[in-house]
Amino acid sequence: MKTTSKLFLFSLFISGLTVVTGCYPGGPEYIEDYDLVLTNYSKEYDFGAQGTYSIPDSIVKITGDDIDNPGDVKYVSASIADPILNRIRKNMEDRGYQYTDKNTADVVLLVSAWEVTNVSVWYDWGYWGWYYPGYSPGWGWGYPYYPTYPVTTSYKTGSVMIQWTDPQNIEDVVNVEWLTIFNGLAEGGASSIIARSTKAVDQAFTQSPYIKSN
């Protein structure tokens, strides 16, 4: 598994896939040779001051379709999503954070995935209005560095994104204080996808030692 940290532009993800492919003359031999974990975070944010977190019990599937109501949202199958979400919870709890209701949590983690190739997406609040506490249609996204909202162009099939947001610090934008993207859902059977994706979650936290509650 190839890894890097402190992602400055989402386009680096695409560039990284090219680099990974270039590391294997004649092409990678195994699916996991394509796996890549990228992380980025806000240096000004105090991760240690947070003590509780919340996370949905499903992984939203980003399709690029307009979302008019919660019933339009699609999800990654529970057989794949549950092990990934459980591994995120384990890593959070190992770092000292306690799970609680979304309306009282210091941190809300949002997990989404793309399961199509060459999709161009405007990632708006329609995908999370059903879940996020105090949701307002007027809110936007605020990311560390650029861009200010995620737009995907030619993401590898099966990319997963975890976003760390602070519901207590919202004005016109929801600040994403930490972000990780990995592509373990790319191909293969369920057991391979689960093994590679949970390994990617562990790697994302390994790359992020600043995530630790005081």
Coordinates of N, CA and C in Angstrom, one line a residue:
M1 N 0.8 -1.2 0.0 CA 0.0 0.0 0.0 C 0.9 1.2 0.0
K2 N 0.6 2.1 -1.0 CA 1.4 3.4 -1.0 C 0.7 4.5 -0.2
T3 N 1.4 5.3 0.5 CA 0.8 6.3 1.4 C 1.5 7.6 1.2
T4 N 0.8 8.7 1.5 CA 1.3 10.0 1.6 C 0.5 10.8 2.6
S5 N 0.9 12.0 3.0 CA 0.1 12.7 4.0 C 0.1 14.2 3.6
K6 N -0.8 15.0 4.2 CA -0.9 16.4 4.0 C -1.2 16.7 2.6
L7 N -2.4 16.3 2.2 CA -2.9 16.5 0.8 C -3.2 18.0 0.6
F8 N -2.6 18.7 -0.3 CA -2.9 20.1 -0.6 C -4.0 20.3 -1.6
L9 N -4.1 19.4 -2.6 CA -5.1 19.5 -3.6 C -5.6 18.1 -3.9
F10 N -6.9 18.1 -4.1 CA -7.6 16.8 -4.4 C -7.0 16.2 -5.7
S11 N -6.5 17.0 -6.6 CA -5.9 16.5 -7.8 C -4.7 15.7 -7.6
L12 N -4.0 15.8 -6.4 CA -2.9 15.0 -6.1 C -3.2 13.5 -6.0
F13 N -4.5 13.3 -5.6 CA -5.0 11.9 -5.5 C -4.8 11.2 -6.9
I14 N -5.3 11.9 -7.9 CA -5.2 11.4 -9.3 C -3.8 11.3 -9.7
S15 N -3.0 12.3 -9.4 CA -1.5 12.2 -9.7 C -0.9 11.1 -9.0
G16 N -1.3 10.8 -7.7 CA -0.7 9.8 -7.0 C -1.0 8.4 -7.6
L17 N -2.2 8.2 -8.1 CA -2.5 7.0 -8.8 C -1.5 6.7 -10.0
T18 N -1.2 7.8 -10.7 CA -0.3 7.7 -11.8 C 1.1 7.3 -11.3
V19 N 1.5 7.9 -10.2 CA 2.8 7.6 -9.7 C 2.9 6.1 -9.2
V20 N 1.8 5.7 -8.6 CA 1.8 4.3 -8.1 C 1.9 3.3 -9.3
T21 N 1.1 3.6 -10.3 CA 1.2 2.8 -11.5 C 2.6 2.8 -12.1
G22 N 3.3 3.9 -12.1 CA 4.6 4.0 -12.6 C 5.7 3.3 -11.8
C23 N 5.3 2.9 -10.6 CA 6.3 2.2 -9.7 C 6.4 0.7 -10.1
Y24 N 5.5 0.3 -11.0 CA 5.4 -1.1 -11.4 C 5.6 -1.2 -12.9
P25 N 6.8 -1.4 -13.4 CA 7.0 -1.5 -14.9 C 6.2 -2.7 -15.4
G26 N 5.4 -2.4 -16.4 CA 4.6 -3.4 -17.0 C 3.2 -3.5 -16.3
G27 N 3.1 -2.7 -15.2 CA 1.8 -2.7 -14.5 C 1.8 -3.4 -13.2
P28 N 1.0 -3.0 -12.2 CA 0.9 -3.7 -10.9 C 0.5 -5.1 -11.1
E29 N 0.9 -6.0 -10.2 CA 0.6 -7.4 -10.3 C -0.7 -7.7 -9.5
Y30 N -0.9 -6.9 -8.4 CA -2.1 -7.2 -7.6 C -2.9 -6.0 -7.4
I31 N -4.2 -6.2 -7.1 CA -5.1 -5.1 -6.9 C -4.6 -4.1 -5.8
E32 N -4.1 -4.7 -4.7 CA -3.7 -3.8 -3.6 C -2.5 -2.9 -4.0
D33 N -1.8 -3.3 -5.1 CA -0.7 -2.4 -5.5 C -1.2 -1.0 -5.9
Y34 N -2.5 -0.9 -6.2 CA -3.1 0.4 -6.6 C -3.5 1.2 -5.4
D35 N -3.6 0.6 -4.2 CA -4.1 1.2 -3.0 C -3.3 2.4 -2.6
L36 N -4.0 3.5 -2.2 CA -3.4 4.8 -1.9 C -4.1 5.4 -0.7
V37 N -3.5 5.9 0.3 CA -4.1 6.6 1.4 C -3.6 8.0 1.5
L38 N -4.4 9.0 1.4 CA -4.1 10.4 1.4 C -4.8 11.1 2.6
T39 N -4.1 11.9 3.3 CA -4.7 12.7 4.5 C -4.3 14.1 4.4
N40 N -5.1 15.0 5.0 CA -4.9 16.4 5.1 C -5.6 16.9 6.3
Y41 N -5.1 18.0 6.9 CA -5.7 18.5 8.1 C -5.4 20.0 8.3
S42 N -6.2 20.6 9.2 CA -6.1 22.0 9.5 C -5.1 22.1 10.7
K43 N -4.0 22.8 10.4 CA -2.9 22.9 11.5 C -3.4 23.8 12.6
E44 N -4.4 24.6 12.4 CA -4.9 25.5 13.5 C -5.9 24.8 14.4
Y45 N -6.4 23.7 14.0 CA -7.5 23.0 14.8 C -6.9 22.2 16.0
D46 N -7.5 22.3 17.1 CA -7.1 21.6 18.3 C -7.8 20.3 18.4
F47 N -7.2 19.2 17.9 CA -7.8 17.9 17.9 C -7.9 17.4 19.4
G48 N -6.9 17.7 20.2 CA -6.8 17.2 21.5 C -7.9 17.8 22.4
A49 N -8.5 18.9 22.1 CA -9.6 19.5 22.9 C -10.9 18.8 22.7
Q50 N -11.0 18.0 21.8 CA -12.3 17.3 21.5 C -12.3 16.0 22.2
G51 N -13.5 15.6 22.8 CA -13.6 14.4 23.5 C -14.6 13.4 23.0
T52 N -15.6 13.9 22.3 CA -16.7 13.0 21.8 C -16.9 13.1 20.3
Y53 N -17.4 12.0 19.7 CA -17.6 12.0 18.3 C -18.9 11.3 18.0
S54 N -19.4 11.5 16.8 CA -20.5 10.8 16.2 C -20.2 10.4 14.8
I55 N -20.9 9.4 14.3 CA -20.6 8.9 13.0 C -21.9 8.2 12.5
P56 N -22.4 8.4 11.3 CA -23.5 7.7 10.8 C -23.3 6.2 10.7
D57 N -24.4 5.4 10.7 CA -24.3 4.0 10.6 C -24.3 3.4 9.2
S58 N -24.0 4.3 8.3 CA -23.9 3.9 6.9 C -22.9 4.8 6.1
I59 N -22.5 4.3 4.9 CA -21.6 5.1 4.1 C -22.4 5.5 2.9
V60 N -22.4 6.9 2.7 CA -23.2 7.4 1.6 C -22.5 7.2 0.3
K61 N -23.2 6.9 -0.7 CA -22.7 6.7 -2.0 C -22.9 7.9 -2.9
I62 N -21.8 8.6 -3.2 CA -21.9 9.8 -4.0 C -22.0 9.4 -5.5
T63 N -23.1 9.8 -6.1 CA -23.4 9.4 -7.5 C -23.4 10.6 -8.4
G64 N -23.4 11.9 -7.9 CA -23.5 13.0 -8.7 C -24.9 13.4 -9.0
D65 N -25.9 12.6 -8.6 CA -27.3 13.0 -8.8 C -27.8 14.1 -7.8
D66 N -28.7 14.9 -8.2 CA -29.3 15.8 -7.3 C -30.1 15.1 -6.2
I67 N -29.9 15.6 -5.0 CA -30.6 15.0 -3.8 C -31.7 15.9 -3.4
D68 N -32.9 15.5 -3.6 CA -34.0 16.4 -3.2 C -34.6 16.0 -1.8
N69 N -34.4 14.8 -1.4 CA -34.9 14.4 -0.1 C -34.1 13.2 0.4
P70 N -34.1 12.9 1.7 CA -33.3 11.8 2.2 C -33.5 10.5 1.5
G71 N -34.7 10.2 1.0 CA -35.0 9.0 0.4 C -34.2 8.8 -0.9
D72 N -33.6 9.8 -1.5 CA -32.9 9.7 -2.7 C -31.4 9.3 -2.5
V73 N -31.0 9.3 -1.2 CA -29.6 9.0 -0.9 C -29.4 7.4 -1.0
K74 N -28.3 7.1 -1.7 CA -27.9 5.7 -1.8 C -26.7 5.4 -0.9
Y75 N -26.5 4.1 -0.6 CA -25.5 3.7 0.4 C -24.7 2.5 -0.1
V76 N -23.5 2.4 0.4 CA -22.7 1.2 0.2 C -23.3 0.1 1.0
S77 N -23.3 -1.1 0.5 CA -23.9 -2.2 1.1 C -23.4 -2.4 2.6
A78 N -24.2 -2.8 3.5 CA -23.9 -2.9 4.9 C -22.8 -3.9 5.1
S79 N -22.7 -4.9 4.3 CA -21.7 -6.0 4.5 C -20.3 -5.4 4.3
I80 N -20.2 -4.4 3.4 CA -18.9 -3.7 3.2 C -18.7 -2.6 4.1
A81 N -19.8 -1.8 4.3 CA -19.7 -0.6 5.1 C -19.5 -0.8 6.6
D82 N -20.1 -1.8 7.2 CA -20.0 -2.0 8.6 C -18.6 -2.2 9.1
P83 N -17.8 -3.1 8.5 CA -16.5 -3.3 8.9 C -15.6 -2.0 8.8
I84 N -15.8 -1.2 7.8 CA -15.1 0.0 7.6 C -15.5 1.0 8.8
L85 N -16.8 1.1 9.0 CA -17.2 2.1 10.1 C -16.8 1.6 11.4
N86 N -16.8 0.3 11.7 CA -16.3 -0.3 12.9 C -14.9 0.0 13.1
R87 N -14.1 -0.1 12.1 CA -12.6 0.2 12.2 C -12.4 1.7 12.5
I88 N -13.2 2.5 11.9 CA -13.1 4.0 12.2 C -13.4 4.2 13.7
R89 N -14.5 3.6 14.1 CA -14.8 3.7 15.6 C -13.7 3.2 16.5
K90 N -13.1 2.1 16.1 CA -12.1 1.6 16.9 C -10.9 2.5 17.0
N91 N -10.5 3.1 15.9 CA -9.4 4.0 15.9 C -9.7 5.3 16.7
M92 N -10.9 5.8 16.6 CA -11.3 6.9 17.3 C -11.2 6.6 18.8
E93 N -11.7 5.5 19.2 CA -11.7 5.2 20.6 C -10.3 4.8 21.1
D94 N -9.5 4.3 20.3 CA -8.1 4.0 20.7 C -7.4 5.4 20.9
R95 N -7.8 6.4 20.2 CA -7.2 7.7 20.4 C -7.9 8.6 21.5
G96 N -8.8 7.9 22.2 CA -9.4 8.6 23.4 C -10.7 9.3 23.2
Y97 N -11.3 9.1 22.1 CA -12.6 9.8 21.8 C -13.8 8.8 22.1
Q98 N -14.8 9.3 22.7 CA -16.0 8.5 23.0 C -17.2 8.8 22.1
Y99 N -17.9 7.8 21.7 CA -19.0 7.9 20.9 C -20.2 8.5 21.6
T100 N -21.0 9.4 21.0 CA -22.1 10.0 21.6 C -23.1 10.4 20.5
D101 N -24.3 10.9 20.9 CA -25.3 11.3 20.0 C -24.8 12.5 19.1
K102 N -25.2 12.5 17.9 CA -24.7 13.5 16.9 C -25.0 14.9 17.4
N103 N -26.1 15.1 18.2 CA -26.5 16.5 18.6 C -25.7 17.0 19.7
T104 N -24.9 16.2 20.4 CA -24.0 16.6 21.5 C -22.5 16.4 21.2
A105 N -22.2 15.8 20.1 CA -20.8 15.4 19.8 C -19.9 16.6 19.5
D106 N -18.7 16.5 19.9 CA -17.7 17.6 19.6 C -17.3 17.4 18.1
V107 N -17.3 16.2 17.6 CA -16.9 15.9 16.2 C -17.9 15.1 15.5
V108 N -18.2 15.4 14.3 CA -19.0 14.5 13.5 C -18.2 14.1 12.3
L109 N -18.1 12.7 12.2 CA -17.3 12.1 11.0 C -18.3 11.7 10.0
L110 N -18.1 12.1 8.7 CA -18.9 11.8 7.6 C -18.1 10.9 6.6
V111 N -18.7 9.8 6.3 CA -18.0 8.8 5.4 C -18.8 8.6 4.1
S112 N -18.1 8.8 3.0 CA -18.8 8.7 1.7 C -17.9 7.9 0.8
A113 N -18.5 7.4 -0.4 CA -17.7 6.6 -1.3 C -18.2 6.9 -2.7
W114 N -17.3 6.7 -3.7 CA -17.7 6.7 -5.1 C -17.5 5.3 -5.6
E115 N -18.5 4.8 -6.3 CA -18.4 3.5 -6.9 C -18.6 3.5 -8.4
V116 N -18.3 4.6 -9.0 CA -18.3 4.7 -10.5 C -17.0 5.3 -11.0
T117 N -16.8 5.1 -12.2 CA -15.5 5.6 -12.8 C -15.8 6.9 -13.6
N118 N -14.8 7.8 -13.6 CA -14.9 9.1 -14.3 C -16.2 9.9 -14.0
V119 N -16.5 10.0 -12.7 CA -17.7 10.8 -12.3 C -17.2 12.2 -11.9
S120 N -18.0 13.2 -12.3 CA -17.8 14.5 -12.0 C -18.8 15.0 -11.0
V121 N -18.5 15.4 -9.8 CA -19.4 15.6 -8.7 C -19.3 17.0 -8.1
W122 N -20.5 17.6 -7.9 CA -20.5 18.7 -7.0 C -21.1 18.2 -5.7
Y123 N -20.2 18.2 -4.7 CA -20.5 17.5 -3.5 C -21.3 18.5 -2.6
D124 N -22.6 18.5 -2.6 CA -23.3 19.5 -1.8 C -24.0 18.9 -0.6
W125 N -24.7 19.8 0.2 CA -25.2 19.3 1.4 C -26.4 18.4 1.3
G126 N -26.9 18.2 0.1 CA -28.0 17.3 -0.1 C -27.7 15.9 0.4
Y127 N -26.5 15.5 0.4 CA -26.1 14.1 0.8 C -26.1 14.0 2.4
W128 N -26.0 15.1 3.1 CA -25.9 15.0 4.5 C -27.0 15.8 5.3
G129 N -27.9 16.4 4.6 CA -28.9 17.2 5.3 C -29.8 16.4 6.2
W130 N -29.9 15.1 5.9 CA -30.8 14.2 6.7 C -30.1 13.8 8.0
Y131 N -28.8 14.0 8.1 CA -28.1 13.6 9.3 C -27.5 14.7 10.1
Y132 N -26.9 15.7 9.5 CA -26.1 16.6 10.2 C -26.9 17.5 11.1
P133 N -26.5 17.6 12.4 CA -27.2 18.4 13.4 C -27.3 19.9 13.0
G134 N -28.5 20.4 13.1 CA -28.6 21.9 12.8 C -28.5 22.2 11.4
Y135 N -28.7 21.2 10.5 CA -28.5 21.4 9.1 C -29.2 22.6 8.5
S136 N -28.5 23.4 7.7 CA -29.0 24.6 7.0 C -28.6 24.5 5.5
P137 N -29.6 24.6 4.6 CA -29.3 24.5 3.2 C -28.3 25.6 2.7
G138 N -28.2 26.7 3.5 CA -27.3 27.7 3.1 C -25.8 27.5 3.4
W139 N -25.5 26.4 4.1 CA -24.1 26.2 4.5 C -23.3 25.7 3.3
G140 N -22.0 26.0 3.4 CA -21.1 25.5 2.4 C -20.0 24.6 3.1
W141 N -19.0 24.3 2.4 CA -17.9 23.5 2.9 C -16.6 24.3 3.0
G142 N -15.9 24.1 4.1 CA -14.6 24.8 4.3 C -13.5 23.7 4.5
Y143 N -12.6 23.6 3.6 CA -11.5 22.6 3.7 C -10.2 23.2 4.0
P144 N -9.3 22.5 4.7 CA -8.0 22.9 4.8 C -7.3 23.0 3.4
Y145 N -6.7 24.1 3.1 CA -6.2 24.3 1.8 C -7.2 24.3 0.7
Y146 N -6.9 23.9 -0.5 CA -7.9 24.0 -1.6 C -8.2 22.6 -2.1
P147 N -9.3 22.5 -2.9 CA -10.3 23.4 -3.1 C -11.3 23.6 -2.0
T148 N -12.3 24.5 -2.0 CA -13.2 24.7 -0.9 C -14.3 23.7 -0.9
Y149 N -14.5 23.0 -2.0 CA -15.4 21.9 -2.0 C -14.8 20.8 -2.9
P150 N -15.2 19.5 -2.6 CA -14.6 18.4 -3.4 C -15.2 18.2 -4.7
V151 N -14.5 18.2 -5.8 CA -14.9 17.9 -7.1 C -14.1 16.8 -7.6
T152 N -14.8 15.7 -8.0 CA -14.0 14.5 -8.4 C -14.0 14.4 -9.9
T153 N -12.9 14.2 -10.5 CA -12.8 13.9 -12.0 C -11.8 12.8 -12.1
S154 N -12.3 11.6 -12.6 CA -11.5 10.4 -12.8 C -11.0 9.9 -11.5
Y155 N -11.7 10.0 -10.4 CA -11.3 9.2 -9.2 C -11.4 7.7 -9.5
K156 N -10.5 7.0 -8.9 CA -10.5 5.5 -9.1 C -11.7 5.0 -8.5
T157 N -12.3 4.0 -9.2 CA -13.6 3.4 -8.8 C -13.4 2.9 -7.3
G158 N -14.3 3.2 -6.5 CA -14.3 2.8 -5.1 C -13.6 3.6 -4.1
S159 N -13.4 4.9 -4.4 CA -12.7 5.7 -3.5 C -13.6 6.0 -2.3
V160 N -13.0 6.1 -1.1 CA -13.7 6.4 0.2 C -13.2 7.6 0.8
M161 N -14.0 8.5 1.3 CA -13.6 9.7 1.9 C -14.2 9.8 3.4
I162 N -13.3 10.1 4.3 CA -13.8 10.4 5.7 C -13.5 11.9 6.0
Q163 N -14.5 12.6 6.4 CA -14.4 14.0 6.8 C -14.6 14.3 8.2
W164 N -13.7 14.9 8.9 CA -13.9 15.3 10.3 C -14.4 16.7 10.4
T165 N -15.6 16.9 10.9 CA -16.2 18.2 11.0 C -16.5 18.6 12.4
D166 N -16.6 19.9 12.7 CA -16.9 20.4 14.0 C -18.2 21.1 14.0
P167 N -19.3 20.5 14.5 CA -20.6 21.0 14.5 C -20.8 22.2 15.5
Q168 N -19.8 22.4 16.4 CA -19.9 23.5 17.3 C -19.3 24.8 16.8
N169 N -18.7 24.7 15.6 CA -18.0 25.8 15.1 C -18.4 26.1 13.6
I170 N -19.7 26.5 13.5 CA -20.3 26.6 12.2 C -20.9 28.0 12.1
E171 N -20.6 28.7 11.0 CA -21.3 30.0 10.7 C -21.9 29.8 9.3
D172 N -21.2 30.2 8.3 CA -21.7 30.0 6.9 C -21.1 28.8 6.3
V173 N -20.1 28.2 6.9 CA -19.5 27.0 6.3 C -19.3 26.0 7.4
V174 N -19.3 24.7 7.0 CA -18.9 23.6 7.9 C -17.4 23.3 7.6
N175 N -16.6 23.6 8.6 CA -15.2 23.4 8.4 C -14.8 21.9 8.5
V176 N -14.1 21.4 7.5 CA -13.6 20.0 7.5 C -12.2 20.1 8.0
E177 N -11.9 19.6 9.2 CA -10.7 19.8 9.9 C -9.7 18.7 9.5
W178 N -10.2 17.6 9.1 CA -9.3 16.5 8.7 C -10.0 15.7 7.6
L179 N -9.2 15.2 6.7 CA -9.8 14.6 5.5 C -8.9 13.4 5.1
T180 N -9.5 12.3 4.8 CA -8.7 11.2 4.3 C -9.4 10.6 3.1
I181 N -8.7 10.2 2.1 CA -9.3 9.5 0.9 C -8.4 8.3 0.6
F182 N -9.1 7.2 0.4 CA -8.4 5.9 0.0 C -9.3 5.2 -0.9
N183 N -8.6 4.2 -1.7 CA -9.3 3.6 -2.8 C -9.4 2.1 -2.6
G184 N -9.6 1.6 -1.4 CA -9.7 0.2 -1.2 C -10.9 -0.5 -1.7
L185 N -12.0 0.2 -2.1 CA -13.2 -0.4 -2.7 C -13.1 -0.7 -4.2
A186 N -11.9 -0.5 -4.7 CA -11.7 -0.5 -6.2 C -12.2 -1.8 -6.8
E187 N -11.6 -2.9 -6.5 CA -12.0 -4.2 -7.1 C -11.8 -5.3 -6.2
G188 N -12.2 -6.5 -6.6 CA -12.0 -7.7 -5.8 C -13.2 -8.2 -5.1
G189 N -13.1 -9.3 -4.4 CA -14.2 -9.9 -3.7 C -14.4 -9.1 -2.4
A190 N -15.5 -9.4 -1.7 CA -15.9 -8.7 -0.5 C -14.8 -8.8 0.6
S191 N -14.2 -10.0 0.8 CA -13.2 -10.2 1.8 C -12.0 -9.4 1.5
S192 N -11.6 -9.3 0.3 CA -10.4 -8.5 -0.1 C -10.7 -7.0 0.1
I193 N -11.9 -6.6 -0.3 CA -12.3 -5.2 -0.2 C -12.3 -4.8 1.3
I194 N -12.8 -5.6 2.1 CA -12.9 -5.3 3.6 C -11.5 -5.3 4.2
A195 N -10.7 -6.2 3.8 CA -9.3 -6.3 4.4 C -8.5 -5.1 4.0
R196 N -8.6 -4.7 2.7 CA -7.8 -3.6 2.2 C -8.3 -2.2 2.8
S197 N -9.7 -2.1 2.9 CA -10.3 -0.9 3.3 C -10.0 -0.6 4.8
T198 N -10.1 -1.7 5.6 CA -9.9 -1.5 7.0 C -8.4 -1.2 7.3
K199 N -7.5 -1.8 6.5 CA -6.1 -1.5 6.6 C -5.8 -0.1 6.2
A200 N -6.6 0.4 5.2 CA -6.4 1.8 4.8 C -6.9 2.8 5.9
V201 N -7.9 2.4 6.6 CA -8.4 3.2 7.7 C -7.3 3.3 8.8
D202 N -6.7 2.2 9.1 CA -5.7 2.2 10.1 C -4.5 3.0 9.7
Q203 N -4.2 3.0 8.4 CA -3.0 3.7 7.8 C -3.3 5.2 7.9
A204 N -4.6 5.6 7.6 CA -5.0 7.0 7.7 C -4.8 7.6 9.1
F205 N -5.1 6.8 10.1 CA -4.9 7.3 11.5 C -3.4 7.2 11.8
T206 N -2.7 6.3 11.3 CA -1.2 6.2 11.6 C -0.6 7.5 11.0
Q207 N -1.0 7.9 9.9 CA -0.5 9.1 9.2 C -0.9 10.4 10.0
S208 N -1.8 10.3 10.9 CA -2.4 11.4 11.6 C -2.2 11.4 13.1
P209 N -1.0 11.4 13.6 CA -0.7 11.3 15.0 C -1.3 12.4 15.9
Y210 N -1.7 13.6 15.2 CA -2.3 14.7 15.9 C -3.7 14.4 16.3
I211 N -4.3 13.3 15.8 CA -5.6 13.0 16.2 C -5.5 12.2 17.5
K212 N -5.7 12.9 18.6 CA -5.6 12.2 19.9 C -6.3 13.2 21.0
S213 N -7.3 12.6 21.7 CA -8.0 13.4 22.7 C -7.1 13.6 23.9
N214 N -7.1 14.8 24.5 CA -6.4 15.0 25.7 C -7.2 14.5 26.9

